[in-house]
Short mmCIF file of C-alpha atoms in Angstrom, two decimals:
data_model
loop_
_atom_site.label_atom_id
_atom_site.label_comp_id
_atom_site.label_asym_id
_atom_site.label_seq_id
_atom_site.Cartn_x
_atom_site.Cartn_y
_atom_site.Cartn_z
CA UNK A 1 73.90 118.99 123.76
CA UNK A 2 71.21 119.82 126.25
CA UNK A 3 67.90 119.51 124.36
CA UNK A 4 66.32 122.52 126.05
CA UNK A 5 69.24 124.70 125.00
CA UNK A 6 68.99 123.16 121.58
CA UNK A 7 65.34 124.18 121.41
CA UNK A 8 65.50 127.64 122.95
CA UNK A 9 68.49 128.86 120.95
CA UNK A 10 66.11 129.60 118.04
CA UNK A 11 64.28 132.32 119.92
CA UNK A 12 66.98 134.84 120.75
CA UNK A 13 70.53 133.51 120.55
CA UNK A 14 70.28 132.05 117.05
CA UNK A 15 67.00 133.58 115.95
CA UNK A 16 66.97 133.06 112.17
CA UNK A 17 65.52 136.50 111.46
CA UNK A 18 66.98 138.81 114.10
CA UNK A 19 70.42 137.26 114.51
CA UNK A 20 71.25 135.03 111.55
CA UNK A 21 69.38 137.34 109.12
CA UNK A 22 68.23 134.38 107.05
CA UNK A 23 64.99 134.10 105.09
CA UNK A 24 64.61 137.84 104.62
CA UNK A 25 62.42 137.53 101.54
CA UNK A 26 59.36 135.95 103.21
CA UNK A 27 60.10 137.91 106.39
CA UNK A 28 59.73 141.26 104.69
CA UNK A 29 57.12 140.13 102.19
CA UNK A 30 54.39 138.46 104.22
CA UNK A 31 54.50 140.32 107.51
CA UNK A 32 51.90 142.96 106.66
CA UNK A 33 49.71 141.37 109.33
CA UNK A 34 50.27 139.19 112.38
CA UNK A 35 48.12 136.34 111.09
CA UNK A 36 50.07 136.17 107.82
CA UNK A 37 53.29 136.03 109.81
CA UNK A 38 51.93 133.23 111.97
CA UNK A 39 50.74 131.21 108.96
CA UNK A 40 54.07 131.59 107.19
CA UNK A 41 55.98 130.77 110.37
CA UNK A 42 54.03 127.60 111.06
CA UNK A 43 54.24 126.44 107.43
CA UNK A 44 58.01 126.92 107.56
CA UNK A 45 58.19 125.14 110.92
CA UNK A 46 56.43 122.12 109.48
CA UNK A 47 58.79 121.99 106.51
CA UNK A 48 61.82 122.47 108.78
CA UNK A 49 60.87 119.67 111.16
CA UNK A 50 59.94 117.23 108.40
CA UNK A 51 63.03 117.89 106.32
CA UNK A 52 65.25 117.71 109.41
CA UNK A 53 63.72 114.32 110.26
CA UNK A 54 64.23 112.90 106.79
CA UNK A 55 67.70 114.35 106.34
CA UNK A 56 68.94 113.06 109.68
CA UNK A 57 67.49 109.61 108.92
CA UNK A 58 69.10 109.21 105.52
CA UNK A 59 72.29 111.24 106.05
CA UNK A 60 74.45 108.12 106.02
CA UNK A 61 73.06 106.93 102.68
CA UNK A 62 73.64 110.15 100.75
CA UNK A 63 76.97 110.56 98.95
CA UNK A 64 78.55 113.91 99.81
CA UNK A 65 78.60 115.28 96.27
CA UNK A 66 74.83 114.97 95.74
CA UNK A 67 73.69 115.94 99.22
CA UNK A 68 72.53 119.46 98.31
CA UNK A 69 70.31 118.32 95.39
CA UNK A 70 68.90 115.53 97.57
CA UNK A 71 68.12 117.95 100.41
CA UNK A 72 66.45 120.38 98.03
CA UNK A 73 64.24 117.65 96.56
CA UNK A 74 63.22 116.59 100.07
CA UNK A 75 62.46 120.18 101.11
CA UNK A 76 60.56 120.94 97.89
CA UNK A 77 58.43 117.84 98.41
CA UNK A 78 57.34 118.96 101.87
CA UNK A 79 56.71 122.50 100.68
CA UNK A 80 54.44 121.23 97.91
CA UNK A 81 52.61 119.05 100.42
CA UNK A 82 52.05 122.10 102.66
CA UNK A 83 50.85 124.08 99.66
CA UNK A 84 48.34 121.45 98.54
CA UNK A 85 47.01 120.80 102.03
CA UNK A 86 46.68 124.50 102.75
CA UNK A 87 44.86 125.14 99.48
CA UNK A 88 42.45 122.32 100.27
CA UNK A 89 41.68 123.05 103.92
CA UNK A 90 42.60 126.69 104.69
CA UNK A 91 41.95 128.46 101.35
CA UNK A 92 41.80 131.94 102.95
CA UNK A 93 45.32 131.66 104.37
CA UNK A 94 46.50 130.12 101.09
CA UNK A 95 45.13 133.16 99.28
CA UNK A 96 46.92 135.69 101.45
CA UNK A 97 50.27 133.87 101.52
CA UNK A 98 50.06 132.91 97.86
CA UNK A 99 53.43 133.14 96.18
CA UNK A 100 55.39 132.94 99.42
CA UNK A 101 54.57 129.30 100.12
CA UNK A 102 56.54 127.89 97.17
CA UNK A 103 59.32 130.29 98.15
CA UNK A 104 59.89 128.31 101.37
CA UNK A 105 61.88 125.95 99.13
CA UNK A 106 64.58 128.55 98.65
CA UNK A 107 64.37 129.84 102.21
CA UNK A 108 67.96 129.58 103.43
CA UNK A 109 66.78 128.68 106.92
CA UNK A 110 65.44 125.30 105.81
CA UNK A 111 68.40 124.26 103.69
CA UNK A 112 70.72 125.83 106.26
CA UNK A 113 69.39 123.64 109.07
CA UNK A 114 69.42 120.53 106.88
CA UNK A 115 73.02 121.14 105.88
CA UNK A 116 74.43 122.56 109.12
CA UNK A 117 72.48 120.61 111.70
CA UNK A 118 70.39 117.63 110.59
CA UNK A 119 73.11 116.12 108.42
CA UNK A 120 75.46 116.03 111.42
CA UNK A 121 73.16 115.23 114.34
CA UNK A 122 70.86 112.43 115.43
CA UNK A 123 67.12 112.24 114.91
CA UNK A 124 65.91 113.62 118.25
CA UNK A 125 68.28 116.59 118.22
CA UNK A 126 67.26 117.34 114.63
CA UNK A 127 63.56 117.35 115.49
CA UNK A 128 64.15 119.60 118.49
CA UNK A 129 66.30 121.88 116.37
CA UNK A 130 63.59 122.05 113.69
CA UNK A 131 60.94 123.05 116.22
CA UNK A 132 63.25 125.53 117.96
CA UNK A 133 64.32 127.34 114.81
CA UNK A 134 60.81 127.10 113.34
CA UNK A 135 59.14 128.61 116.41
CA UNK A 136 61.86 131.24 116.60
CA UNK A 137 61.11 132.14 112.99
CA UNK A 138 57.34 132.19 113.68
CA UNK A 139 57.90 134.33 116.78
CA UNK A 140 59.93 136.82 114.74
CA UNK A 141 57.33 136.95 111.96
CA UNK A 142 54.40 137.40 114.36
CA UNK A 143 56.26 140.15 116.24
CA UNK A 144 57.14 141.93 113.02
CA UNK A 145 53.69 141.40 111.50
CA UNK A 146 51.95 142.46 114.72
CA UNK A 147 53.89 145.71 115.02
CA UNK A 148 53.35 146.56 111.36
CA UNK A 149 49.64 145.72 111.50
CA UNK A 150 49.19 147.75 114.69
CA UNK A 151 50.99 150.82 113.38
CA UNK A 152 49.83 150.54 109.80
CA UNK A 153 46.17 149.59 110.06
CA UNK A 154 45.28 150.00 113.74
CA UNK A 155 44.50 146.31 114.16
CA UNK A 156 46.03 143.28 115.80
CA UNK A 157 45.06 139.83 114.46
CA UNK A 158 42.33 141.69 112.50
CA UNK A 159 40.78 143.12 115.71
CA UNK A 160 40.57 146.90 115.59
CA UNK A 161 42.63 148.50 118.37
CA UNK A 162 42.32 152.14 117.37
CA UNK A 163 40.57 154.00 114.54
CA UNK A 164 42.02 153.93 111.07
CA UNK A 165 42.27 157.73 110.89
CA UNK A 166 45.36 157.70 113.10
CA UNK A 167 47.37 154.98 111.36
CA UNK A 168 50.67 155.43 109.58
CA UNK A 169 50.06 153.59 106.36
CA UNK A 170 53.78 153.44 105.65
CA UNK A 171 54.17 150.51 108.05
CA UNK A 172 52.10 148.02 106.04
CA UNK A 173 53.99 148.99 102.88
CA UNK A 174 57.44 147.72 101.93
CA UNK A 175 59.50 150.50 103.60
CA UNK A 176 57.71 149.83 106.89
CA UNK A 177 59.00 146.26 106.83
CA UNK A 178 62.60 147.43 106.63
CA UNK A 179 62.15 150.13 109.29
CA UNK A 180 60.48 147.84 111.84
CA UNK A 181 62.94 145.00 111.17
CA UNK A 182 65.87 147.40 111.60
CA UNK A 183 64.66 148.61 114.98
CA UNK A 184 63.86 145.08 116.16
CA UNK A 185 67.35 143.88 115.23
CA UNK A 186 68.85 146.84 117.10
CA UNK A 187 66.80 146.03 120.21
CA UNK A 188 67.67 142.33 120.08
CA UNK A 189 71.37 143.16 119.72
CA UNK A 190 71.16 145.40 122.74
CA UNK A 191 69.39 142.69 124.74
CA UNK A 192 71.97 140.08 123.74
CA UNK A 193 74.83 142.19 125.06
CA UNK A 194 73.58 142.01 128.64
CA UNK B 1 79.58 113.69 107.53
CA UNK B 2 80.18 110.04 106.83
CA UNK B 3 78.21 109.73 103.63
CA UNK B 4 78.61 106.91 101.18
CA UNK B 5 81.32 107.01 98.60
CA UNK B 6 80.68 109.67 95.95
CA UNK B 7 81.15 107.43 92.95
CA UNK B 8 78.98 107.68 89.87
CA UNK B 9 76.85 104.63 90.63
CA UNK B 10 76.05 105.69 94.18
CA UNK B 11 75.14 109.21 93.13
CA UNK B 12 72.80 108.09 90.37
CA UNK B 13 71.09 105.54 92.61
CA UNK B 14 70.71 108.02 95.48
CA UNK B 15 69.26 110.78 93.33
CA UNK B 16 66.96 108.32 91.60
CA UNK B 17 65.64 106.97 94.88
CA UNK B 18 65.20 110.40 96.47
CA UNK B 19 63.30 111.81 93.50
CA UNK B 20 61.29 108.62 93.09
CA UNK B 21 60.07 108.65 96.69
CA UNK B 22 59.40 112.39 96.48
CA UNK B 23 57.33 111.98 93.32
CA UNK B 24 55.35 109.12 94.81
CA UNK B 25 54.62 111.11 97.99
CA UNK B 26 53.50 114.13 95.99
CA UNK B 27 51.30 112.05 93.74
CA UNK B 28 49.60 110.58 96.78
CA UNK B 29 49.01 113.95 98.45
CA UNK B 30 47.76 115.39 95.16
CA UNK B 31 45.20 112.62 94.83
CA UNK B 32 44.05 113.19 98.41
CA UNK B 33 43.70 116.95 98.13
CA UNK B 34 42.30 117.12 94.60
CA UNK B 35 38.66 116.89 95.65
CA UNK B 36 38.85 119.22 98.69
CA UNK B 37 40.64 121.86 96.60
CA UNK B 38 37.97 121.67 93.92
CA UNK B 39 35.24 121.88 96.55
CA UNK B 40 36.89 124.81 98.32
CA UNK B 41 37.12 126.71 95.04
CA UNK B 42 33.52 125.95 94.10
CA UNK B 43 32.37 126.95 97.56
CA UNK B 44 34.18 130.27 97.39
CA UNK B 45 32.63 130.87 93.99
CA UNK B 46 29.06 130.03 94.95
CA UNK B 47 29.35 132.10 98.13
CA UNK B 48 30.44 135.05 96.04
CA UNK B 49 27.52 134.56 93.65
CA UNK B 50 25.08 134.52 96.56
CA UNK B 51 26.51 137.72 97.90
CA UNK B 52 26.30 139.72 94.68
CA UNK B 53 22.81 138.78 93.49
CA UNK B 54 19.31 139.21 94.89
CA UNK B 55 18.10 135.99 96.48
CA UNK B 56 17.66 133.18 93.95
CA UNK B 57 16.85 129.49 94.00
CA UNK B 58 19.09 127.89 91.44
CA UNK B 59 21.78 128.67 88.93
CA UNK B 60 21.28 128.04 85.25
CA UNK B 61 23.83 126.82 82.77
CA UNK B 62 27.13 128.68 82.86
CA UNK B 63 28.14 130.61 79.76
CA UNK B 64 31.74 131.22 78.87
CA UNK B 65 32.70 134.26 76.87
CA UNK B 66 36.21 134.65 75.50
CA UNK B 67 37.81 137.91 76.56
CA UNK B 68 39.22 140.25 73.95
CA UNK B 69 42.80 139.22 74.71
CA UNK B 70 41.81 135.71 73.61
CA UNK B 71 43.46 134.13 76.63
CA UNK B 72 41.09 134.52 79.55
CA UNK B 73 37.42 133.72 79.73
CA UNK B 74 34.59 135.54 81.43
CA UNK B 75 32.02 133.26 83.00
CA UNK B 76 28.36 134.18 83.28
CA UNK B 77 26.12 132.45 85.81
CA UNK B 78 22.42 133.15 85.26
CA UNK B 79 20.34 132.82 88.44
CA UNK B 80 16.67 131.87 88.56
CA UNK B 81 13.85 131.93 91.05
CA UNK B 82 11.44 129.35 89.76
CA UNK B 83 11.55 129.97 86.01
CA UNK B 84 12.14 133.66 86.33
CA UNK B 85 15.61 135.10 85.71
CA UNK B 86 16.61 137.28 88.66
CA UNK B 87 20.03 138.31 87.42
CA UNK B 88 23.43 137.17 86.28
CA UNK B 89 26.67 136.82 88.17
CA UNK B 90 29.64 137.59 85.96
CA UNK B 91 33.12 136.43 86.86
CA UNK B 92 35.30 139.10 85.37
CA UNK B 93 38.93 140.15 85.58
CA UNK B 94 41.48 142.81 84.77
CA UNK B 95 45.23 142.71 84.35
CA UNK B 96 45.72 146.40 85.08
CA UNK B 97 45.80 146.27 88.88
CA UNK B 98 48.72 147.71 90.81
CA UNK B 99 49.61 144.10 91.57
CA UNK B 100 48.50 142.80 88.17
CA UNK B 101 45.63 140.37 87.94
CA UNK B 102 42.35 141.02 89.77
CA UNK B 103 39.37 138.67 89.61
CA UNK B 104 35.91 139.95 90.53
CA UNK B 105 32.47 138.38 90.76
CA UNK B 106 29.98 141.03 89.68
CA UNK B 107 26.21 140.71 90.00
CA UNK B 108 23.91 142.31 87.43
CA UNK B 109 20.18 142.36 88.21
CA UNK B 110 17.27 142.28 85.77
CA UNK B 111 17.25 146.01 85.17
CA UNK B 112 20.85 145.79 83.98
CA UNK B 113 22.36 147.50 87.03
CA UNK B 114 25.12 146.15 89.21
CA UNK B 115 23.56 144.60 92.29
CA UNK B 116 26.83 143.82 94.01
CA UNK B 117 30.37 142.56 93.57
CA UNK B 118 32.98 140.54 95.42
CA UNK B 119 36.71 140.66 94.79
CA UNK B 120 37.84 137.04 94.48
CA UNK B 121 41.53 137.43 93.89
CA UNK B 122 43.88 140.38 93.99
CA UNK B 123 47.43 141.38 94.86
CA UNK B 124 46.84 145.07 95.63
CA UNK B 125 48.65 146.97 98.37
CA UNK B 126 47.23 146.17 101.81
CA UNK B 127 45.59 149.23 103.31
CA UNK B 128 45.33 151.05 99.97
CA UNK B 129 44.09 149.18 96.91
CA UNK B 130 42.87 146.27 99.03
CA UNK B 131 40.04 148.54 100.19
CA UNK B 132 38.27 148.03 96.86
CA UNK B 133 36.09 145.25 98.25
CA UNK B 134 34.37 147.82 100.52
CA UNK B 135 34.96 151.14 98.81
CA UNK B 136 32.77 150.77 95.74
CA UNK B 137 29.85 149.49 97.82
CA UNK B 138 29.94 152.33 100.30
CA UNK B 139 27.56 155.28 100.04
CA UNK B 140 29.72 157.44 102.29
CA UNK B 141 30.55 159.81 99.48
CA UNK B 142 28.17 160.43 96.66
CA UNK B 143 30.20 159.20 93.74
CA UNK B 144 32.03 156.20 95.10
CA UNK B 145 29.46 153.39 94.92
CA UNK B 146 28.86 151.33 91.78
CA UNK B 147 25.81 149.53 93.19
CA UNK B 148 22.61 150.27 91.30
CA UNK B 149 24.52 151.84 88.43
CA UNK B 150 25.52 150.58 85.01
CA UNK B 151 28.14 151.68 82.48
CA UNK B 152 25.48 152.90 80.04
CA UNK B 153 23.90 155.56 82.23
CA UNK B 154 27.00 156.26 84.32
CA UNK B 155 30.50 156.79 83.02
CA UNK B 156 32.57 153.99 84.57
CA UNK B 157 35.79 155.98 84.69
CA UNK B 158 37.40 157.49 87.78
CA UNK B 159 36.45 161.14 88.28
CA UNK B 160 40.08 162.14 87.70
CA UNK B 161 39.74 160.83 84.12
CA UNK B 162 36.44 162.61 83.62
CA UNK B 163 34.17 159.76 84.74
CA UNK B 164 31.49 159.57 87.41
CA UNK B 165 33.04 157.21 89.97
CA UNK B 166 35.28 158.49 92.77
CA UNK B 167 38.53 156.57 93.05
CA UNK B 168 39.84 155.08 96.30
CA UNK B 169 41.97 157.70 98.05
CA UNK B 170 45.62 157.20 97.01
CA UNK B 171 44.74 154.17 94.83
CA UNK B 172 43.81 155.52 91.43
CA UNK B 173 45.48 152.67 89.58
CA UNK B 174 43.52 150.05 91.50
CA UNK B 175 40.31 152.02 90.97
CA UNK B 176 40.89 152.26 87.23
CA UNK B 177 41.56 148.52 87.10
CA UNK B 178 38.44 147.79 89.13
CA UNK B 179 36.26 149.84 86.79
CA UNK B 180 37.94 148.20 83.80
CA UNK B 181 36.88 144.80 85.17
CA UNK B 182 33.34 146.03 85.81
CA UNK B 183 33.04 147.44 82.27
CA UNK B 184 34.29 144.14 80.91
CA UNK B 185 31.69 142.28 82.97
CA UNK B 186 28.93 144.51 81.66
CA UNK B 187 30.05 144.14 78.07
CA UNK B 188 30.10 140.36 78.33
CA UNK B 189 26.67 140.44 79.93
CA UNK B 190 25.27 142.65 77.17
CA UNK B 191 26.69 140.45 74.41
CA UNK B 192 25.31 137.37 76.06
CA UNK B 193 21.94 139.07 76.44
CA UNK B 194 21.82 139.94 72.75
CA UNK B 195 22.63 136.37 71.85
CA UNK B 196 19.89 135.03 74.10
CA UNK B 197 17.15 137.28 72.84
CA UNK B 198 18.38 136.68 69.29
CA UNK B 199 18.04 132.92 69.56
CA UNK B 200 14.72 133.20 71.38
CA UNK B 201 13.34 135.29 68.50
CA UNK B 202 14.09 132.68 65.88
#
């Protein structure tokens, strides 16, 4: 497969959030601001790339029946590494993402790529796939977080765009996540048709 | 997928090796990040203490007071300029927040009034309860600030419950929890104060 296609499919064609509808829990939970979305997206990207690398390297050694437990252990290891490193060096981001970091372990995107892609493809393709899907996920989270932050608190990346008196608070709350996501999926579907 | 044969021996060996390597990697990373994590936490704490108290030179010995639920502790950090006590920072908490646990660093000056506070940890709703780090410092409306007040002369209840402090608009639960934490801080401070003067008198 063409590596560029392999990379770019994560943005629109196979975007994990807008098209595959995977990883909805962190998507809806952390996107109350653009910066949270970006942090979550990049953390997930790191885990995706690393687990794809390891899984594609050892895929031949793993007996079929224990492949899922092995993949989960590998993914959980990288998630814990991300968590520890983030707590040590970026404590502010760690504080705002909190509970959602350990939840990357059960994010279907990561296991999904390990199972559906990395365990069947070679190392280079797996790395490219990890970056593609990871950046696609980050892109979706930043878009969602940005729109919600802008509508709900009048800011973008914590920079005030318009005064707080005119905001619709609903958008930073849980219902806002569903509403914005719904509209974004509708728009993406429309774009994909053309 | 052309994996190895799924017989018992292969499965046990594979799982053992995978978990063994994972555990070793985690142990290594843990050792590496242990110190930075501790430093980051201490730094956040000392920055909060500096923010809530009048300027001081050094911190005295930390006191720990057991909270009434017997599980959590309230920490008191006395601050000195030279030999003179300028105030105490009290690390207090409440479990009644809209998102549960809230941890606050409250500063109490020599006259027994709150000189400041910083919210250290919370899980309140963004845009509503999360405003508490600014709201109770602001003088915008008469009754909303807690700075320069103390629970003895002012009733630390939200005005809806008959107290003297105005709650954050649309976040009464968070406001109640915040005041609960501040009352707890003051109580711990008072008890500690009694103990100190008691031992000094003997």
